[in-house]
PDB file of N, CA and C in Angstrom:
ATOM      1  N   UNK A   1      -3.033  38.549 -17.143  1.00 88.00           N
ATOM      2  CA  UNK A   1      -3.356  38.339 -15.752  1.00 88.00           C
ATOM      3  C   UNK A   1      -4.868  38.441 -15.592  1.00 88.00           C
ATOM      4  N   UNK A   2      -5.416  37.550 -14.772  1.00 91.00           N
ATOM      5  CA  UNK A   2      -6.848  37.554 -14.481  1.00 91.00           C
ATOM      6  C   UNK A   2      -7.072  38.112 -13.086  1.00 91.00           C
ATOM      7  N   UNK A   3      -8.185  38.790 -12.917  1.00 93.00           N
ATOM      8  CA  UNK A   3      -8.538  39.424 -11.661  1.00 93.00           C
ATOM      9  C   UNK A   3      -9.850  38.828 -11.178  1.00 93.00           C
ATOM     10  N   UNK A   4      -9.875  38.360  -9.922  1.00 94.00           N
ATOM     11  CA  UNK A   4     -11.089  37.763  -9.358  1.00 94.00           C
ATOM     12  C   UNK A   4     -11.404  38.465  -8.042  1.00 94.00           C
ATOM     13  N   UNK A   5     -12.657  38.887  -7.895  1.00 95.00           N
ATOM     14  CA  UNK A   5     -13.145  39.487  -6.657  1.00 95.00           C
ATOM     15  C   UNK A   5     -14.021  38.456  -5.961  1.00 95.00           C
ATOM     16  N   UNK A   6     -13.796  38.293  -4.663  1.00 94.00           N
ATOM     17  CA  UNK A   6     -14.630  37.409  -3.858  1.00 94.00           C
ATOM     18  C   UNK A   6     -14.721  37.966  -2.446  1.00 94.00           C
ATOM     19  N   UNK A   7     -15.641  37.450  -1.674  1.00 95.00           N
ATOM     20  CA  UNK A   7     -15.811  37.916  -0.293  1.00 95.00           C
ATOM     21  C   UNK A   7     -16.030  36.740   0.635  1.00 95.00           C
ATOM     22  N   UNK A   8     -15.632  36.936   1.876  1.00 95.00           N
ATOM     23  CA  UNK A   8     -15.981  36.038   2.966  1.00 95.00           C
ATOM     24  C   UNK A   8     -16.867  36.844   3.911  1.00 95.00           C
ATOM     25  N   UNK A   9     -17.983  36.262   4.305  1.00 94.00           N
ATOM     26  CA  UNK A   9     -18.926  36.966   5.177  1.00 94.00           C
ATOM     27  C   UNK A   9     -18.705  36.563   6.628  1.00 94.00           C
ATOM     28  N   UNK A  10     -18.736  37.572   7.498  1.00 93.00           N
ATOM     29  CA  UNK A  10     -18.528  37.317   8.923  1.00 93.00           C
ATOM     30  C   UNK A  10     -19.637  36.427   9.478  1.00 93.00           C
ATOM     31  N   UNK A  11     -19.259  35.598  10.426  1.00 91.00           N
ATOM     32  CA  UNK A  11     -20.242  34.782  11.133  1.00 91.00           C
ATOM     33  C   UNK A  11     -21.093  35.705  12.010  1.00 91.00           C
ATOM     34  N   UNK A  12     -22.400  35.495  12.033  1.00 90.00           N
ATOM     35  CA  UNK A  12     -23.238  36.291  12.936  1.00 90.00           C
ATOM     36  C   UNK A  12     -22.831  36.031  14.384  1.00 90.00           C
ATOM     37  N   UNK A  13     -22.696  37.078  15.135  1.00 83.00           N
ATOM     38  CA  UNK A  13     -22.368  36.963  16.542  1.00 83.00           C
ATOM     39  C   UNK A  13     -20.908  36.676  16.839  1.00 83.00           C
ATOM     40  N   UNK A  14     -20.080  36.543  15.807  1.00 76.00           N
ATOM     41  CA  UNK A  14     -18.649  36.304  16.046  1.00 76.00           C
ATOM     42  C   UNK A  14     -18.030  37.562  16.629  1.00 76.00           C
ATOM     43  N   UNK A  15     -17.001  37.359  17.419  1.00 72.00           N
ATOM     44  CA  UNK A  15     -16.301  38.509  18.003  1.00 72.00           C
ATOM     45  C   UNK A  15     -15.759  39.394  16.888  1.00 72.00           C
ATOM     46  N   UNK A  16     -15.764  40.672  17.138  1.00 72.00           N
ATOM     47  CA  UNK A  16     -15.260  41.612  16.139  1.00 72.00           C
ATOM     48  C   UNK A  16     -13.791  41.309  15.840  1.00 72.00           C
ATOM     49  N   UNK A  17     -13.473  41.261  14.558  1.00 73.00           N
ATOM     50  CA  UNK A  17     -12.105  40.951  14.141  1.00 73.00           C
ATOM     51  C   UNK A  17     -11.182  42.122  14.457  1.00 73.00           C
ATOM     52  N   UNK A  18      -9.920  41.846  14.665  1.00 78.00           N
ATOM     53  CA  UNK A  18      -8.963  42.911  14.971  1.00 78.00           C
ATOM     54  C   UNK A  18      -8.701  43.802  13.762  1.00 78.00           C
ATOM     55  N   UNK A  19      -8.035  44.905  14.016  1.00 86.00           N
ATOM     56  CA  UNK A  19      -7.706  45.839  12.930  1.00 86.00           C
ATOM     57  C   UNK A  19      -6.809  45.196  11.888  1.00 86.00           C
ATOM     58  N   UNK A  20      -6.147  44.128  12.257  1.00 91.00           N
ATOM     59  CA  UNK A  20      -5.240  43.431  11.340  1.00 91.00           C
ATOM     60  C   UNK A  20      -5.940  42.305  10.568  1.00 91.00           C
ATOM     61  N   UNK A  21      -7.260  42.295  10.584  1.00 92.00           N
ATOM     62  CA  UNK A  21      -8.036  41.222   9.955  1.00 92.00           C
ATOM     63  C   UNK A  21      -7.646  40.984   8.500  1.00 92.00           C
ATOM     64  N   UNK A  22      -7.566  42.034   7.705  1.00 94.00           N
ATOM     65  CA  UNK A  22      -7.251  41.871   6.282  1.00 94.00           C
ATOM     66  C   UNK A  22      -5.866  41.281   6.090  1.00 94.00           C
ATOM     67  N   UNK A  23      -4.885  41.791   6.829  1.00 95.00           N
ATOM     68  CA  UNK A  23      -3.517  41.277   6.712  1.00 95.00           C
ATOM     69  C   UNK A  23      -3.435  39.822   7.152  1.00 95.00           C
ATOM     70  N   UNK A  24      -4.120  39.471   8.216  1.00 95.00           N
ATOM     71  CA  UNK A  24      -4.112  38.083   8.685  1.00 95.00           C
ATOM     72  C   UNK A  24      -4.733  37.155   7.643  1.00 95.00           C
ATOM     73  N   UNK A  25      -5.839  37.566   7.044  1.00 95.00           N
ATOM     74  CA  UNK A  25      -6.494  36.740   6.022  1.00 95.00           C
ATOM     75  C   UNK A  25      -5.571  36.552   4.819  1.00 95.00           C
ATOM     76  N   UNK A  26      -4.875  37.598   4.418  1.00 97.00           N
ATOM     77  CA  UNK A  26      -3.936  37.469   3.297  1.00 97.00           C
ATOM     78  C   UNK A  26      -2.785  36.527   3.644  1.00 97.00           C
ATOM     79  N   UNK A  27      -2.276  36.624   4.859  1.00 96.00           N
ATOM     80  CA  UNK A  27      -1.211  35.709   5.289  1.00 96.00           C
ATOM     81  C   UNK A  27      -1.682  34.254   5.218  1.00 96.00           C
ATOM     82  N   UNK A  28      -2.904  34.012   5.654  1.00 96.00           N
ATOM     83  CA  UNK A  28      -3.459  32.660   5.608  1.00 96.00           C
ATOM     84  C   UNK A  28      -3.618  32.202   4.161  1.00 96.00           C
ATOM     85  N   UNK A  29      -4.115  33.072   3.319  1.00 96.00           N
ATOM     86  CA  UNK A  29      -4.279  32.735   1.902  1.00 96.00           C
ATOM     87  C   UNK A  29      -2.937  32.369   1.272  1.00 96.00           C
ATOM     88  N   UNK A  30      -1.917  33.181   1.502  1.00 96.00           N
ATOM     89  CA  UNK A  30      -0.591  32.900   0.944  1.00 96.00           C
ATOM     90  C   UNK A  30      -0.009  31.609   1.516  1.00 96.00           C
ATOM     91  N   UNK A  31      -0.281  31.315   2.759  1.00 96.00           N
ATOM     92  CA  UNK A  31       0.243  30.091   3.371  1.00 96.00           C
ATOM     93  C   UNK A  31      -0.322  28.836   2.711  1.00 96.00           C
ATOM     94  N   UNK A  32      -1.498  28.950   2.094  1.00 95.00           N
ATOM     95  CA  UNK A  32      -2.141  27.795   1.476  1.00 95.00           C
ATOM     96  C   UNK A  32      -2.066  27.809  -0.048  1.00 95.00           C
ATOM     97  N   UNK A  33      -1.375  28.763  -0.607  1.00 94.00           N
ATOM     98  CA  UNK A  33      -1.253  28.871  -2.058  1.00 94.00           C
ATOM     99  C   UNK A  33      -0.191  27.922  -2.582  1.00 94.00           C
ATOM    100  N   UNK A  34      -0.492  27.300  -3.716  1.00 90.00           N
ATOM    101  CA  UNK A  34       0.479  26.444  -4.404  1.00 90.00           C
ATOM    102  C   UNK A  34       0.783  27.072  -5.763  1.00 90.00           C
ATOM    103  N   UNK A  35       1.858  26.670  -6.415  1.00 88.00           N
ATOM    104  CA  UNK A  35       2.160  27.221  -7.741  1.00 88.00           C
ATOM    105  C   UNK A  35       1.024  27.006  -8.749  1.00 88.00           C
ATOM    106  N   UNK A  36       0.289  25.902  -8.613  1.00 85.00           N
ATOM    107  CA  UNK A  36      -0.812  25.622  -9.532  1.00 85.00           C
ATOM    108  C   UNK A  36      -1.944  26.648  -9.428  1.00 85.00           C
ATOM    109  N   UNK A  37      -2.054  27.310  -8.284  1.00 89.00           N
ATOM    110  CA  UNK A  37      -3.101  28.331  -8.115  1.00 89.00           C
ATOM    111  C   UNK A  37      -2.841  29.540  -9.005  1.00 89.00           C
ATOM    112  N   UNK A  38      -1.574  29.822  -9.277  1.00 89.00           N
ATOM    113  CA  UNK A  38      -1.225  30.951 -10.131  1.00 89.00           C
ATOM    114  C   UNK A  38      -1.426  32.306  -9.476  1.00 89.00           C
ATOM    115  N   UNK A  39      -1.470  32.346  -8.158  1.00 94.00           N
ATOM    116  CA  UNK A  39      -1.680  33.620  -7.460  1.00 94.00           C
ATOM    117  C   UNK A  39      -0.413  34.469  -7.551  1.00 94.00           C
ATOM    118  N   UNK A  40      -0.567  35.671  -8.089  1.00 94.00           N
ATOM    119  CA  UNK A  40       0.557  36.600  -8.223  1.00 94.00           C
ATOM    120  C   UNK A  40       0.487  37.727  -7.200  1.00 94.00           C
ATOM    121  N   UNK A  41      -0.723  38.166  -6.890  1.00 96.00           N
ATOM    122  CA  UNK A  41      -0.905  39.277  -5.955  1.00 96.00           C
ATOM    123  C   UNK A  41      -2.296  39.139  -5.355  1.00 96.00           C
ATOM    124  N   UNK A  42      -2.447  39.612  -4.134  1.00 97.00           N
ATOM    125  CA  UNK A  42      -3.754  39.601  -3.479  1.00 97.00           C
ATOM    126  C   UNK A  42      -3.873  40.827  -2.591  1.00 97.00           C
ATOM    127  N   UNK A  43      -5.079  41.340  -2.497  1.00 97.00           N
ATOM    128  CA  UNK A  43      -5.344  42.425  -1.564  1.00 97.00           C
ATOM    129  C   UNK A  43      -6.656  42.119  -0.851  1.00 97.00           C
ATOM    130  N   UNK A  44      -6.813  42.716   0.314  1.00 96.00           N
ATOM    131  CA  UNK A  44      -8.015  42.487   1.109  1.00 96.00           C
ATOM    132  C   UNK A  44      -8.443  43.797   1.750  1.00 96.00           C
ATOM    133  N   UNK A  45      -9.750  43.895   1.961  1.00 95.00           N
ATOM    134  CA  UNK A  45     -10.303  45.091   2.612  1.00 95.00           C
ATOM    135  C   UNK A  45     -11.512  44.651   3.428  1.00 95.00           C
ATOM    136  N   UNK A  46     -11.596  45.149   4.634  1.00 92.00           N
ATOM    137  CA  UNK A  46     -12.750  44.833   5.471  1.00 92.00           C
ATOM    138  C   UNK A  46     -13.871  45.824   5.185  1.00 92.00           C
ATOM    139  N   UNK A  47     -15.055  45.287   5.182  1.00 89.00           N
ATOM    140  CA  UNK A  47     -16.287  46.056   5.036  1.00 89.00           C
ATOM    141  C   UNK A  47     -17.226  45.571   6.125  1.00 89.00           C
ATOM    142  N   UNK A  48     -18.258  46.329   6.444  1.00 88.00           N
ATOM    143  CA  UNK A  48     -19.196  45.843   7.460  1.00 88.00           C
ATOM    144  C   UNK A  48     -19.779  44.483   7.057  1.00 88.00           C
ATOM    145  N   UNK A  49     -19.531  43.495   7.885  1.00 90.00           N
ATOM    146  CA  UNK A  49     -20.095  42.174   7.659  1.00 90.00           C
ATOM    147  C   UNK A  49     -19.325  41.259   6.728  1.00 90.00           C
ATOM    148  N   UNK A  50     -18.224  41.741   6.158  1.00 92.00           N
ATOM    149  CA  UNK A  50     -17.503  40.874   5.212  1.00 92.00           C
ATOM    150  C   UNK A  50     -16.049  41.311   5.052  1.00 92.00           C
ATOM    151  N   UNK A  51     -15.292  40.403   4.436  1.00 94.00           N
ATOM    152  CA  UNK A  51     -13.915  40.670   4.031  1.00 94.00           C
ATOM    153  C   UNK A  51     -13.877  40.510   2.517  1.00 94.00           C
ATOM    154  N   UNK A  52     -13.489  41.547   1.812  1.00 96.00           N
ATOM    155  CA  UNK A  52     -13.388  41.504   0.353  1.00 96.00           C
ATOM    156  C   UNK A  52     -11.968  41.136  -0.044  1.00 96.00           C
ATOM    157  N   UNK A  53     -11.852  40.223  -1.003  1.00 96.00           N
ATOM    158  CA  UNK A  53     -10.552  39.794  -1.518  1.00 96.00           C
ATOM    159  C   UNK A  53     -10.480  40.079  -3.006  1.00 96.00           C
ATOM    160  N   UNK A  54      -9.353  40.592  -3.437  1.00 96.00           N
ATOM    161  CA  UNK A  54      -9.074  40.826  -4.843  1.00 96.00           C
ATOM    162  C   UNK A  54      -7.839  39.994  -5.176  1.00 96.00           C
ATOM    163  N   UNK A  55      -8.008  38.991  -6.043  1.00 96.00           N
ATOM    164  CA  UNK A  55      -6.945  38.045  -6.352  1.00 96.00           C
ATOM    165  C   UNK A  55      -6.502  38.223  -7.798  1.00 96.00           C
ATOM    166  N   UNK A  56      -5.207  38.386  -7.984  1.00 96.00           N
ATOM    167  CA  UNK A  56      -4.612  38.528  -9.315  1.00 96.00           C
ATOM    168  C   UNK A  56      -3.943  37.201  -9.654  1.00 96.00           C
ATOM    169  N   UNK A  57      -4.439  36.540 -10.702  1.00 93.00           N
ATOM    170  CA  UNK A  57      -3.965  35.209 -11.055  1.00 93.00           C
ATOM    171  C   UNK A  57      -3.373  35.181 -12.445  1.00 93.00           C
ATOM    172  N   UNK A  58      -2.340  34.359 -12.604  1.00 90.00           N
ATOM    173  CA  UNK A  58      -1.789  34.124 -13.935  1.00 90.00           C
ATOM    174  C   UNK A  58      -2.832  33.387 -14.771  1.00 90.00           C
ATOM    175  N   UNK A  59      -2.767  33.495 -16.093  1.00 85.00           N
ATOM    176  CA  UNK A  59      -3.704  32.745 -16.935  1.00 85.00           C
ATOM    177  C   UNK A  59      -3.545  31.243 -16.698  1.00 85.00           C
ATOM    178  N   UNK A  60      -4.576  30.458 -17.024  1.00 78.00           N
ATOM    179  CA  UNK A  60      -4.494  29.004 -16.826  1.00 78.00           C
ATOM    180  C   UNK A  60      -3.264  28.411 -17.506  1.00 78.00           C
ATOM    181  N   UNK A  61      -2.763  27.303 -16.938  1.00 69.00           N
ATOM    182  CA  UNK A  61      -1.546  26.671 -17.422  1.00 69.00           C
ATOM    183  C   UNK A  61      -1.660  26.010 -18.775  1.00 69.00           C
ATOM    184  N   UNK A  62      -2.816  25.597 -19.189  1.00 66.00           N
ATOM    185  CA  UNK A  62      -2.948  24.923 -20.463  1.00 66.00           C
ATOM    186  C   UNK A  62      -4.377  24.474 -20.691  1.00 66.00           C
ATOM    187  N   UNK A  63      -4.612  23.782 -21.792  1.00 66.00           N
ATOM    188  CA  UNK A  63      -5.966  23.311 -22.087  1.00 66.00           C
ATOM    189  C   UNK A  63      -6.482  22.410 -20.956  1.00 66.00           C
ATOM    190  N   UNK A  64      -7.724  22.616 -20.604  1.00 67.00           N
ATOM    191  CA  UNK A  64      -8.325  21.820 -19.544  1.00 67.00           C
ATOM    192  C   UNK A  64      -8.050  22.330 -18.145  1.00 67.00           C
ATOM    193  N   UNK A  65      -7.211  23.347 -18.003  1.00 73.00           N
ATOM    194  CA  UNK A  65      -6.943  23.922 -16.686  1.00 73.00           C
ATOM    195  C   UNK A  65      -8.154  24.732 -16.234  1.00 73.00           C
ATOM    196  N   UNK A  66      -8.419  24.726 -14.936  1.00 78.00           N
ATOM    197  CA  UNK A  66      -9.540  25.535 -14.449  1.00 78.00           C
ATOM    198  C   UNK A  66      -9.328  27.023 -14.753  1.00 78.00           C
ATOM    199  N   UNK A  67     -10.414  27.734 -14.976  1.00 85.00           N
ATOM    200  CA  UNK A  67     -10.297  29.170 -15.221  1.00 85.00           C
ATOM    201  C   UNK A  67      -9.976  29.893 -13.913  1.00 85.00           C
ATOM    202  N   UNK A  68      -9.728  31.185 -14.009  1.00 88.00           N
ATOM    203  CA  UNK A  68      -9.319  31.974 -12.841  1.00 88.00           C
ATOM    204  C   UNK A  68     -10.368  31.940 -11.734  1.00 88.00           C
ATOM    205  N   UNK A  69     -11.639  32.006 -12.100  1.00 90.00           N
ATOM    206  CA  UNK A  69     -12.695  31.994 -11.092  1.00 90.00           C
ATOM    207  C   UNK A  69     -12.685  30.681 -10.323  1.00 90.00           C
ATOM    208  N   UNK A  70     -12.532  29.579 -11.033  1.00 90.00           N
ATOM    209  CA  UNK A  70     -12.492  28.272 -10.384  1.00 90.00           C
ATOM    210  C   UNK A  70     -11.274  28.107  -9.495  1.00 90.00           C
ATOM    211  N   UNK A  71     -10.115  28.577  -9.978  1.00 91.00           N
ATOM    212  CA  UNK A  71      -8.895  28.478  -9.169  1.00 91.00           C
ATOM    213  C   UNK A  71      -8.987  29.344  -7.927  1.00 91.00           C
ATOM    214  N   UNK A  72      -9.546  30.542  -8.068  1.00 93.00           N
ATOM    215  CA  UNK A  72      -9.697  31.428  -6.911  1.00 93.00           C
ATOM    216  C   UNK A  72     -10.648  30.820  -5.889  1.00 93.00           C
ATOM    217  N   UNK A  73     -11.765  30.281  -6.357  1.00 93.00           N
ATOM    218  CA  UNK A  73     -12.734  29.662  -5.448  1.00 93.00           C
ATOM    219  C   UNK A  73     -12.103  28.472  -4.734  1.00 93.00           C
ATOM    220  N   UNK A  74     -11.331  27.669  -5.458  1.00 92.00           N
ATOM    221  CA  UNK A  74     -10.680  26.506  -4.853  1.00 92.00           C
ATOM    222  C   UNK A  74      -9.646  26.939  -3.811  1.00 92.00           C
ATOM    223  N   UNK A  75      -8.892  27.986  -4.117  1.00 94.00           N
ATOM    224  CA  UNK A  75      -7.889  28.482  -3.175  1.00 94.00           C
ATOM    225  C   UNK A  75      -8.537  28.995  -1.895  1.00 94.00           C
ATOM    226  N   UNK A  76      -9.592  29.798  -2.029  1.00 96.00           N
ATOM    227  CA  UNK A  76     -10.273  30.333  -0.844  1.00 96.00           C
ATOM    228  C   UNK A  76     -10.902  29.194  -0.037  1.00 96.00           C
ATOM    229  N   UNK A  77     -11.525  28.233  -0.717  1.00 95.00           N
ATOM    230  CA  UNK A  77     -12.145  27.100  -0.016  1.00 95.00           C
ATOM    231  C   UNK A  77     -11.093  26.259   0.707  1.00 95.00           C
ATOM    232  N   UNK A  78      -9.970  26.001   0.052  1.00 94.00           N
ATOM    233  CA  UNK A  78      -8.891  25.226   0.669  1.00 94.00           C
ATOM    234  C   UNK A  78      -8.325  25.960   1.889  1.00 94.00           C
ATOM    235  N   UNK A  79      -8.111  27.245   1.747  1.00 96.00           N
ATOM    236  CA  UNK A  79      -7.602  28.044   2.862  1.00 96.00           C
ATOM    237  C   UNK A  79      -8.579  28.012   4.028  1.00 96.00           C
ATOM    238  N   UNK A  80      -9.869  28.142   3.716  1.00 96.00           N
ATOM    239  CA  UNK A  80     -10.899  28.127   4.747  1.00 96.00           C
ATOM    240  C   UNK A  80     -10.920  26.785   5.484  1.00 96.00           C
ATOM    241  N   UNK A  81     -10.902  25.697   4.739  1.00 95.00           N
ATOM    242  CA  UNK A  81     -10.962  24.357   5.353  1.00 95.00           C
ATOM    243  C   UNK A  81      -9.789  24.100   6.296  1.00 95.00           C
ATOM    244  N   UNK A  82      -8.647  24.700   5.994  1.00 95.00           N
ATOM    245  CA  UNK A  82      -7.430  24.414   6.751  1.00 95.00           C
ATOM    246  C   UNK A  82      -7.049  25.494   7.758  1.00 95.00           C
ATOM    247  N   UNK A  83      -7.875  26.493   7.937  1.00 95.00           N
ATOM    248  CA  UNK A  83      -7.538  27.591   8.836  1.00 95.00           C
ATOM    249  C   UNK A  83      -8.572  27.741   9.955  1.00 95.00           C
ATOM    250  N   UNK A  84      -8.183  27.456  11.189  1.00 94.00           N
ATOM    251  CA  UNK A  84      -9.103  27.684  12.304  1.00 94.00           C
ATOM    252  C   UNK A  84      -9.527  29.154  12.422  1.00 94.00           C
ATOM    253  N   UNK A  85      -8.634  30.067  12.086  1.00 93.00           N
ATOM    254  CA  UNK A  85      -8.957  31.494  12.180  1.00 93.00           C
ATOM    255  C   UNK A  85     -10.068  31.858  11.199  1.00 93.00           C
ATOM    256  N   UNK A  86      -9.951  31.413   9.954  1.00 94.00           N
ATOM    257  CA  UNK A  86     -10.994  31.717   8.966  1.00 94.00           C
ATOM    258  C   UNK A  86     -12.312  31.065   9.359  1.00 94.00           C
ATOM    259  N   UNK A  87     -12.265  29.836   9.849  1.00 94.00           N
ATOM    260  CA  UNK A  87     -13.493  29.144  10.264  1.00 94.00           C
ATOM    261  C   UNK A  87     -14.179  29.861  11.424  1.00 94.00           C
ATOM    262  N   UNK A  88     -13.393  30.426  12.317  1.00 92.00           N
ATOM    263  CA  UNK A  88     -13.944  31.119  13.476  1.00 92.00           C
ATOM    264  C   UNK A  88     -14.615  32.441  13.079  1.00 92.00           C
ATOM    265  N   UNK A  89     -14.024  33.145  12.140  1.00 92.00           N
ATOM    266  CA  UNK A  89     -14.505  34.486  11.779  1.00 92.00           C
ATOM    267  C   UNK A  89     -15.573  34.521  10.688  1.00 92.00           C
ATOM    268  N   UNK A  90     -15.500  33.576   9.742  1.00 94.00           N
ATOM    269  CA  UNK A  90     -16.316  33.702   8.531  1.00 94.00           C
ATOM    270  C   UNK A  90     -17.197  32.488   8.294  1.00 94.00           C
ATOM    271  N   UNK A  91     -18.263  32.728   7.569  1.00 94.00           N
ATOM    272  CA  UNK A  91     -19.099  31.641   7.081  1.00 94.00           C
ATOM    273  C   UNK A  91     -18.345  30.911   5.974  1.00 94.00           C
ATOM    274  N   UNK A  92     -18.669  29.653   5.707  1.00 94.00           N
ATOM    275  CA  UNK A  92     -17.987  28.943   4.623  1.00 94.00           C
ATOM    276  C   UNK A  92     -18.191  29.662   3.287  1.00 94.00           C
ATOM    277  N   UNK A  93     -17.162  29.657   2.446  1.00 91.00           N
ATOM    278  CA  UNK A  93     -17.324  30.289   1.128  1.00 91.00           C
ATOM    279  C   UNK A  93     -18.319  29.493   0.295  1.00 91.00           C
ATOM    280  N   UNK A  94     -19.056  30.210  -0.533  1.00 78.00           N
ATOM    281  CA  UNK A  94     -20.031  29.561  -1.406  1.00 78.00           C
ATOM    282  C   UNK A  94     -19.360  28.994  -2.639  1.00 78.00           C
ATOM    283  N   UNK A  95     -20.128  28.261  -3.451  1.00 63.00           N
ATOM    284  CA  UNK A  95     -19.566  27.719  -4.687  1.00 63.00           C
ATOM    285  C   UNK A  95     -19.222  28.839  -5.653  1.00 63.00           C
ATOM    286  N   UNK A  96     -18.301  28.544  -6.570  1.00 51.00           N
ATOM    287  CA  UNK A  96     -17.927  29.530  -7.577  1.00 51.00           C
ATOM    288  C   UNK A  96     -19.123  29.838  -8.448  1.00 51.00           C
ATOM    289  N   UNK A  97     -19.358  31.098  -8.781  1.00 49.00           N
ATOM    290  CA  UNK A  97     -20.476  31.439  -9.647  1.00 49.00           C
ATOM    291  C   UNK A  97     -20.230  30.915 -11.060  1.00 49.00           C
ATOM    292  N   UNK A  98     -21.302  30.541 -11.713  1.00 45.00           N
ATOM    293  CA  UNK A  98     -21.141  30.067 -13.099  1.00 45.00           C
ATOM    294  C   UNK A  98     -20.965  31.273 -14.003  1.00 45.00           C
ATOM    295  N   UNK A  99     -20.184  31.080 -15.054  1.00 46.00           N
ATOM    296  CA  UNK A  99     -19.935  32.158 -16.000  1.00 46.00           C
ATOM    297  C   UNK A  99     -20.665  31.784 -17.293  1.00 46.00           C
ATOM    298  N   UNK A 100     -21.612  32.618 -17.686  1.00 42.00           N
ATOM    299  CA  UNK A 100     -22.377  32.320 -18.898  1.00 42.00           C
ATOM    300  C   UNK A 100     -21.650  32.831 -20.131  1.00 42.00           C
ATOM    301  N   UNK A 101     -22.004  32.280 -21.257  1.00 41.00           N
ATOM    302  CA  UNK A 101     -21.431  32.746 -22.500  1.00 41.00           C
ATOM    303  C   UNK A 101     -20.113  32.114 -22.846  1.00 41.00           C
ATOM    304  N   UNK A 102     -19.768  31.008 -22.206  1.00 40.00           N
ATOM    305  CA  UNK A 102     -18.496  30.326 -22.508  1.00 40.00           C
ATOM    306  C   UNK A 102     -18.760  29.023 -23.161  1.00 40.00           C
TER     307      UNK A 102
END
């Protein structure tokens, strides 16, 4: 199992999110997950100015499959694009960081 940490940053001046912010974000993430994403478990925690996500993903399906970081970034970006709630609360997610040494 692969573990990926990522964050969504709150929009400046956006209304303060409710106490259920983390649970709502996880519900949205699960609603946009497909079997190809390989998401097995996810957790979220709010911090000042951001929402932290911890995504547990199955290993890639085969040769040429995106790595866990790429799949996690694609899942978060897809969820963001399709969720008015995420768009209202957070800045767009950035590109996946490059992994050196591969």
